[in-house]
Each structure stands twice: as structure tokens, then as C-alpha cells.
Coordinates of C-alpha atoms and ligand atoms in Angstrom, one line a residue:
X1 CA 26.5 4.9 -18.6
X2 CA 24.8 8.1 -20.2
X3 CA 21.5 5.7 -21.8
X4 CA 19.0 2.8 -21.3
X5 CA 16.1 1.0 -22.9
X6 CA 13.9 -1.0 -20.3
X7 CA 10.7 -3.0 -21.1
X8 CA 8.3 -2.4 -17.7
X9 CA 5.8 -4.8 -17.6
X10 CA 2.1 -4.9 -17.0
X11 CA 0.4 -7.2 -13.7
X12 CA -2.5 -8.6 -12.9
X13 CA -3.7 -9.1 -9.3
X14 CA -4.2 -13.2 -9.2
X15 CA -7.1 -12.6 -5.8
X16 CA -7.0 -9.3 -4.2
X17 CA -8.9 -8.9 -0.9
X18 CA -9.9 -5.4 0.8
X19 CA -9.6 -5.9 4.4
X20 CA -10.8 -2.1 5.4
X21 CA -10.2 1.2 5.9
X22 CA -6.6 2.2 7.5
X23 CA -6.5 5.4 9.7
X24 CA -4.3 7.1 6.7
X25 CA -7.3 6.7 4.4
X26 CA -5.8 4.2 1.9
X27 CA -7.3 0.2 2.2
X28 CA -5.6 -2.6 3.8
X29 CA -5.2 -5.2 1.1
X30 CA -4.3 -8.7 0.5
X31 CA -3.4 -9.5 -3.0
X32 CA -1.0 -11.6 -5.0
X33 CA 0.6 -9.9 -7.7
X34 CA 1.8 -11.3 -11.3
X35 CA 3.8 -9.6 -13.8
X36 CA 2.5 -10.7 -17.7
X37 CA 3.9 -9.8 -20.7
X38 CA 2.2 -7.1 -21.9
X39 CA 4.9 -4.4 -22.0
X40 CA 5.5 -0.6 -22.2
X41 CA 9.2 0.9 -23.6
X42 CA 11.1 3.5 -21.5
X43 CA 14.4 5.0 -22.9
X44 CA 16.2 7.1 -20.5
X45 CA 19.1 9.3 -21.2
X46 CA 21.3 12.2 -19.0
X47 CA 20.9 15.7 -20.2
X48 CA 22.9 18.2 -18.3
X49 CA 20.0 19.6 -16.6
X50 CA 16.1 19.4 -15.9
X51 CA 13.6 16.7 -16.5
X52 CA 12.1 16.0 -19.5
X53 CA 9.7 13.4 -20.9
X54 CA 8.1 12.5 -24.2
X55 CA 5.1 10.2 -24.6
X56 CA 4.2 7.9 -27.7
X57 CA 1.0 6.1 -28.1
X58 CA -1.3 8.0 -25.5
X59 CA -2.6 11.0 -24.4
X60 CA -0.5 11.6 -20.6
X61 CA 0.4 14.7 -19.1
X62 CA 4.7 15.1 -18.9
X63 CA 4.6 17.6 -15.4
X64 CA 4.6 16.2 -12.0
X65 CA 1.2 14.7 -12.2
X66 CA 2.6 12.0 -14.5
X67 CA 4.2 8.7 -12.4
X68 CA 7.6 8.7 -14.1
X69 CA 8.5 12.7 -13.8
X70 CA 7.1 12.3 -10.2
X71 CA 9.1 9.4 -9.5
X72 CA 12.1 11.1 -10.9
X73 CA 11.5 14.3 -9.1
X74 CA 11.0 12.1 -5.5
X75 CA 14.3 10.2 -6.4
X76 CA 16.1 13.8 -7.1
X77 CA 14.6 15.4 -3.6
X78 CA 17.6 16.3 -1.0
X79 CA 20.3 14.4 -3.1
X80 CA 22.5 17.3 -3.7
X81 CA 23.4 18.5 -7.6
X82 CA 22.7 16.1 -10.2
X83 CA 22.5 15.6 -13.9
X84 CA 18.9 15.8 -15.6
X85 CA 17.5 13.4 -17.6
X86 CA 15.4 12.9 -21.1
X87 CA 12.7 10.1 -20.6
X88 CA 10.9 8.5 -23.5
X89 CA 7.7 6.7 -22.8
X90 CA 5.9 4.6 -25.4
X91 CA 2.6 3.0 -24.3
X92 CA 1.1 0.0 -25.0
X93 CA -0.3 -0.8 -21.7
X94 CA -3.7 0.4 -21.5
X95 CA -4.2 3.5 -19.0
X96 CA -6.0 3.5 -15.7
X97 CA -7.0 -0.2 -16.7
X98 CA -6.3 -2.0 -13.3
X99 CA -3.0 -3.2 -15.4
X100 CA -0.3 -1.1 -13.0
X101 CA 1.0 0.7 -16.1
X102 CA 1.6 3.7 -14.9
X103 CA 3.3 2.1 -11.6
X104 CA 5.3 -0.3 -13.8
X105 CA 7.3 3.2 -16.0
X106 CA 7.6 5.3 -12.5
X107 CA 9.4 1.5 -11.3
X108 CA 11.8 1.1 -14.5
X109 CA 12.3 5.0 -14.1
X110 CA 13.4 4.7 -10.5
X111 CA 15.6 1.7 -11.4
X112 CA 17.3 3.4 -14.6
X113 CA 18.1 7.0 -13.1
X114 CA 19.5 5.1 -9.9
X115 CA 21.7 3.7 -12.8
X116 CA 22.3 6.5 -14.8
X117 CA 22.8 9.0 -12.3
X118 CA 25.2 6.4 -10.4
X119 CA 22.9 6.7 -7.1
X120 CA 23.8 3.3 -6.0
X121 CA 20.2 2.8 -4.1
X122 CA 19.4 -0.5 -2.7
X123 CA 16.1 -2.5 -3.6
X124 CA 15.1 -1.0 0.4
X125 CA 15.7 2.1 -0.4
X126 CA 14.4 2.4 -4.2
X127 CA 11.3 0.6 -2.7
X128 CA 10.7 3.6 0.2
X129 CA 10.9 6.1 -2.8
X130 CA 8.0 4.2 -5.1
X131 CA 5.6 3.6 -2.1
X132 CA 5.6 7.7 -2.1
X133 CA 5.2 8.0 -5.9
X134 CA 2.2 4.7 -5.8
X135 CA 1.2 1.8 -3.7
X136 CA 1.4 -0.2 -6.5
X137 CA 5.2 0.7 -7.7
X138 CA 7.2 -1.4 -5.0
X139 CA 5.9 -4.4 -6.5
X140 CA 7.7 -3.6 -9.6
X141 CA 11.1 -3.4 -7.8
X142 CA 10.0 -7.1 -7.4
X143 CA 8.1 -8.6 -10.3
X144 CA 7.2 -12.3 -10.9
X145 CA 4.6 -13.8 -7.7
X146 CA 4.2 -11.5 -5.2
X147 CA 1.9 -11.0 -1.8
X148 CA 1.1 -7.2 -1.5
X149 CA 0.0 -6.3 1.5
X150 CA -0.7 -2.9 3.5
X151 CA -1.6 -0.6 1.4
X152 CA -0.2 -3.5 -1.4
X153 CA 3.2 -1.8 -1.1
X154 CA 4.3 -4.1 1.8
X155 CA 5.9 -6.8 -0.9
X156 CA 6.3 -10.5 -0.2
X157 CA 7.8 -11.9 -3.0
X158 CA 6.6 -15.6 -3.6
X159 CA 7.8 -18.5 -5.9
X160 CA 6.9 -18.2 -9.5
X161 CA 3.0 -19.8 -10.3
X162 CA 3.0 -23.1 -11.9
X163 CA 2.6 -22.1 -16.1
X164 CA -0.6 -20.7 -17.1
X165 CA -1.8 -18.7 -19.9
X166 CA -4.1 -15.6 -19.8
X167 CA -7.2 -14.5 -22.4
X168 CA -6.9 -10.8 -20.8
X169 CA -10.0 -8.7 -22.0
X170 CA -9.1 -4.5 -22.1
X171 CA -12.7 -2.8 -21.8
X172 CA -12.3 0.7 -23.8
X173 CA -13.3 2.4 -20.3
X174 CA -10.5 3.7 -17.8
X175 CA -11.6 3.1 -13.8
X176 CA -10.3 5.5 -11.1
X177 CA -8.8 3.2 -8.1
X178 CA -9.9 6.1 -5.8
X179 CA -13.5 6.6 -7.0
X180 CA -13.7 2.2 -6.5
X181 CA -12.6 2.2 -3.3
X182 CA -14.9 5.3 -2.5
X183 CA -17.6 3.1 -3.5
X184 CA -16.0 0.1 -1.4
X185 CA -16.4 2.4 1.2
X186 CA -20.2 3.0 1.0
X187 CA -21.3 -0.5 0.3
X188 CA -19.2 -1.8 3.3
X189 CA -17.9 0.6 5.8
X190 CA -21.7 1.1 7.4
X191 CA -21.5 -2.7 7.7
X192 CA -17.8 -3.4 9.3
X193 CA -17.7 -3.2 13.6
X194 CA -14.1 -1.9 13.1
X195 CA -12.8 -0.4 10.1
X196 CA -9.9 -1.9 10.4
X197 CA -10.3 -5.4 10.5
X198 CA -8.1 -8.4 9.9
X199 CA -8.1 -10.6 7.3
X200 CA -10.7 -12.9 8.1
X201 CA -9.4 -16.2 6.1
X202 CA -12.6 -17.0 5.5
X203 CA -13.4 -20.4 2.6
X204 CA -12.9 -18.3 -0.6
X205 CA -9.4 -19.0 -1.1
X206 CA -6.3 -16.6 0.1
X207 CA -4.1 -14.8 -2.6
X208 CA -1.5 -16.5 -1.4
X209 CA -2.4 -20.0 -3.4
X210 CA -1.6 -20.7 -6.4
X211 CA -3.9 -19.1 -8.9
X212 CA -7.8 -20.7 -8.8
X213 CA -11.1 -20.4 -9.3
X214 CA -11.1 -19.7 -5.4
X215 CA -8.0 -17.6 -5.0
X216 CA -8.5 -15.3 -8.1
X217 CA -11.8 -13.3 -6.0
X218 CA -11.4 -9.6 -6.3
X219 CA -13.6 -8.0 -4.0
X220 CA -13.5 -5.0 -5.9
X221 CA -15.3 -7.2 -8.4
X222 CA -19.1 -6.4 -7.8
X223 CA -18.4 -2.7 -7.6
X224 CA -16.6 -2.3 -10.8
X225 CA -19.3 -4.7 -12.9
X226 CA -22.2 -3.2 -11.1
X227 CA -20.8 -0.1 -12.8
X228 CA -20.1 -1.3 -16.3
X229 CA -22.9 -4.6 -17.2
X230 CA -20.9 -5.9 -20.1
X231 CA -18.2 -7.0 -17.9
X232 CA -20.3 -9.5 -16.7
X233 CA -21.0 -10.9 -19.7
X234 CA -16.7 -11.0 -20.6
X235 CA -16.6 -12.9 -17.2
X236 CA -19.1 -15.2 -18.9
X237 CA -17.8 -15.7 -22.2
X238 CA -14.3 -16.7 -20.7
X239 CA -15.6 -18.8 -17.7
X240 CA -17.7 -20.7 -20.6
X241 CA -15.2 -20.7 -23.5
X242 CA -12.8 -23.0 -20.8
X243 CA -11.3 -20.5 -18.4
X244 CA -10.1 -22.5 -15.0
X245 CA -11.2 -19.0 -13.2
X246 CA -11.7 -15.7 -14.4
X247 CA -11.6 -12.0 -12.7
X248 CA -11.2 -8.1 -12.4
X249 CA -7.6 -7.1 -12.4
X250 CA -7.1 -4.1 -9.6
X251 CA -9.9 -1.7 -9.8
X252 CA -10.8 -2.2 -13.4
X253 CA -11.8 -2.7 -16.2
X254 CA -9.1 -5.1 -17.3
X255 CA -10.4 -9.0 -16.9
X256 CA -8.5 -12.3 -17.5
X257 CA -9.3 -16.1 -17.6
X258 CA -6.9 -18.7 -16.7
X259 CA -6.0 -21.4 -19.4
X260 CA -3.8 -24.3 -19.1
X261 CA -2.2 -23.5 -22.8
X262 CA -1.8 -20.7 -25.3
X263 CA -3.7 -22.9 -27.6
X264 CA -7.0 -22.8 -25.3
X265 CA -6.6 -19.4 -24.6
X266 CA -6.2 -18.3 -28.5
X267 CA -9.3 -20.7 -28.8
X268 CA -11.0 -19.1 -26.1
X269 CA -10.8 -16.0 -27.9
X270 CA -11.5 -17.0 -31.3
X271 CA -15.3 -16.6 -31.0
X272 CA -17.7 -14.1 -33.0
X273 CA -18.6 -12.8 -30.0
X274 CA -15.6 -11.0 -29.0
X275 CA -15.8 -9.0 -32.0
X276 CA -15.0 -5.4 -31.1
X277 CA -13.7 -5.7 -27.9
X278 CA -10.0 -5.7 -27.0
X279 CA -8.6 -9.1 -26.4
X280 CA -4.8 -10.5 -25.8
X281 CA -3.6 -13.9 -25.1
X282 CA -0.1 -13.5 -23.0
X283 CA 1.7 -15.3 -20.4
X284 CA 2.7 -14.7 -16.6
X285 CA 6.4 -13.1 -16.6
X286 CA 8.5 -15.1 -13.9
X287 CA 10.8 -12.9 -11.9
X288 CA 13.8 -14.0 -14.0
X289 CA 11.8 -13.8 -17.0
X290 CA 10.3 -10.2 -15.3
X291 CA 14.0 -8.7 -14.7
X292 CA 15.6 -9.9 -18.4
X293 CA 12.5 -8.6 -20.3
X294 CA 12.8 -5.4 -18.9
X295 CA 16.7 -5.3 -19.5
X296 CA 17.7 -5.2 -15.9
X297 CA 19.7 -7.7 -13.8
X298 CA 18.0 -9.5 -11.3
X299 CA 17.8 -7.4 -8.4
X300 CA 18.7 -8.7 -4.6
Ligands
LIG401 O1 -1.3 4.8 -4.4 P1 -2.0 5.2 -5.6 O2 -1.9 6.7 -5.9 O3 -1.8 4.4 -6.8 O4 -3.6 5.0 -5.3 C1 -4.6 5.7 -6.0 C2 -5.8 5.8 -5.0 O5 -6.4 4.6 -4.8 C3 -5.5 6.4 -3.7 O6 -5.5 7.8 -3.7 C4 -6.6 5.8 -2.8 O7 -7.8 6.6 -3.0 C5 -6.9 4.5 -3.5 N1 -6.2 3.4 -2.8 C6 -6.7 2.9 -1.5 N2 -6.1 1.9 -0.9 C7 -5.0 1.3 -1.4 C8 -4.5 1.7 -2.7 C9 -5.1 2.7 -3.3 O8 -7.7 3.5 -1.0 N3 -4.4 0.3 -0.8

């Protein structure tokens, strides 16, 4: 095989709970996971030698600071002489959005050059060599439901979530996950006995049920909309206009409400109100759903 198209897919976190601070710096989490079907394009072909990628439809740097040549260059390390590669990125999934875009190429990177350059890696193995690239890019390897916990790269893949549909709102604002949790960190750090302390199950709903107005609590919520007002007021308009529960994605800014059709959700978002701002109606990708959109097998 010498080239491949793949679709990687944007998530949302369905609930995502901060539990605190681990000894490695990173945050213990509890979240669930769902891919949707908001999509990027990735072609990847072998060149005799090198790396090299090309971007479409955003401004991204192409050296090692990118997730896909970083991922490609992690995949490479200690595996003897192999061929290069030319990657093509097109973007449609908002950047630094709380939408896992970057984390979703640097995934269907790993998976095609494990294909390309015949590596034969495992879903173990390709999952060890995401973790280093991003905490977020084992979850891809996954797709569909999925618990994250750990840093969110510990993946516990669950059954798919009854249907829903999804009014998701894309804030023109980009939020750094590190500069979040630093401010996770100030608000509640002076305030936790232990840093490191376990999930507490308390009445708000675990990420591990099915997607509520209970489970969907991101507790990176507050931070994010304390930081941007007119958040609060998208919360609103969606909770108002029908939504069974809406929330942050990740660290921001991306939002969503849950409908129970497309038909609400397109309603939802038919309003004068949201004139100007970014709004999509999509669906939740099941894992079968996740693997054939982005042009893969279903993995084991
Ligand atoms: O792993 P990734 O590079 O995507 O994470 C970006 C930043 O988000 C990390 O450098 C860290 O500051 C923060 N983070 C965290 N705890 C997590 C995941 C990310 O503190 N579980």
C-alpha cells in the first residue's frame, strides 16, 4: 500500500471530572468521551525519505511542534530504516477548541503510517506511542463511548450512547488546556487536603452514565465561562431552546446541547439570536460508525 485517505473525527467529553493534581503534573480525570461527526481529511502517502506535511484550511505549524509530524516522528524513533512519508491535512475541525482535533490527525496518522510503513503495531502498542504525542490521542485508537481516565489516556471503551443529536456552538476564541487547568489549580489546589484525591462519587452524576443533565458536568466549566461571559449566555440559549443538558467540551470554548432529534436540534438553532456565532447540528459517531467514517477497519 503506498496511499490512504482517512476521515479523523472530532469528540466531545459527555461529563468530565478533575479529580486533582498527579505527582507528574498533569490532572487525574474522569471523563466519557464521544466521537461526532464533525471531521478533518488526512491523506498519507510514502516518499522515499523524510517527513513532510501540508495543511489546508488553517494556519498550523508543519515541524515537530505540530501533533501529526510529532506523532510520526515518535512512531519512527528506534525502528531501524524506514520509508518517509507526505501527509496532507485539511482542517475543518476548529483548533484548540476543546474538540480533540489535533489529537484526532496525530491518531489517524499513527494508524495509517503503521499501515503504510507495514509496522504491524497492535492497538497496545499504537496506544503507548499516542499517550507520548497527547493524553487525548489514545481515545482515538478507540472512538465511539469511551471512559478516559488518568491523565484521560487510560481508555475504557463503553457501549455506544442511546441516539442523540448535538446543537454544538464553536466560540471564535481558542483555549489553552494547560493555561485551564493552571487556573484549576489556583481556584482548588489551596482547597484539596491531598492533591491527589479520589473520585469522590459525589450526587452530580458520573461520566460513566449515559449522557444527562447530571452526567454532562464539566468541572472545567466555571473556569472557562468565568473567562469568556458570552458562553454563559450559549449555555442559556440551548438549555432554553429544548436542550435535555448542555456543557463545555474539554477545556473550551466548544459547547453542545443534547436533543432527542436532528429536527429539535436544527430548531434549536434556528433562532435570531444565534446570528454571528458558529453553530453545527451533528450526531454522535458509534465505534462502527467511528472506524468506517474514518476509512479504517474496526480495530481489536
Ligand atoms: O497531553 P496534552 O499535551 O494534550 O495536554 C496539554 C496540557 O494540558 C498539558 O501540558 C497539561 O498542562 C494539561 N493537562 C493536564 N492534565 C491532563 C491533560 C492535560 O494538566 N489530564
Amino acid at each position: 500500500m503506498s496511499g490512504l485517505s482517512l476521515r479523523p473525527h472530532a469528540k466531545i467529553n459527555l461529563g468530565l471530572r478533575v479529580l486533582g493534581l498527579r505527582p507528574d503534573g498533569y490532572h487525574e480525570l474522569r471523563t466519557r468521551f464521544q466521537t461526532i461527526g464533525l471531521t478533518d481529511e488526512l491523506h498519507l502517502q510514502t516518499a522515499p525519505s523524510g517527513l513532510q506535511l501540508r495543511v489546508e484550511g488553517a494556519t498550523l505549524p508543519i515541524d515537530s511542534s505540530n501533533l501529526v509530524v510529532r506523532a510520526a516522528e515518535i512512531l519512527r524513533e528506534g525502528r531501524g530504516k524506514l520509508p518517509g512519508a507526505e501527509l496532507f491535512l485539511r482542517k475543518r475541525i476548529p483548533l484548540a477548541a476543546g474538540l480533540g482535533g489535533g489529537s484526532s490527525d496525530a491518531a489517524a496518522a499513527l494508524l495509517g503510517l503503521n499501515l503504510l510503513w507495514d509496522l504491524r503495531l497492535g492497538t497496545e502498542e499504537l496506544k503507548r506511542v499516542g499517550s507520548r504525542v497527547g493524553a487525548d490521542v489514545p481515545f482515538f485508537l478507540v472512538g465511539g463511548s469511551a471512559l478516559g481516565l488518568g491523565r484521560g489516556d487510560e481508555i475504557v471503551p463503553l457501549h455506544d450512547s442511546h441516539p442523540f443529536h448535538l446543537a454544538v456552538v464553536l466560540p471564535p476564541l481558542t483555549c489553552s488546556t494547560r493555561e485551564i487547568f493552571q487556573l484549576w489549580d489556583e481556584r482548588h489546589l489551596p482547597s484539596l487536603a491531598a492533591p491527589e484525591t479520589r473520585f469522590s462519587g459525589d450526587s452530580d452524576g458520573d461520566p460513566v452514565e449515559e449522557p444527562s443533565g447530571r452526567s454532562v458536568r464539566n468541572d472545567l466549566q466555571d473556569l472557562v465561562v468565568d473567562r469568556h461571559p458570552e458562553l454563559a449566555r450559549y449555555l442559556d440559549w440551548l438549555l432554553r431552546h429544548g436542550a435535555a443538558a448542555a456543557a463545555l467540551s474539554g477545556s473550551g470554548p466548544s459547547l453542545y446541547g443534547l436533543f432527542g432529534s436532528r429536527a429539535e436540534a436544527l430548531r434549536a438553532l434556528s433562532g435570531p439570536e444565534w446570528s454571528g456565532v458558529n453553530v453545527i447540528e451533528c450526531a454522535p459517531r458509534g465505534r462502527a460508525e467511528y472506524w468506517r467514517g474514518l476509512g479504517l477497519p474496526l480495530s481489536d
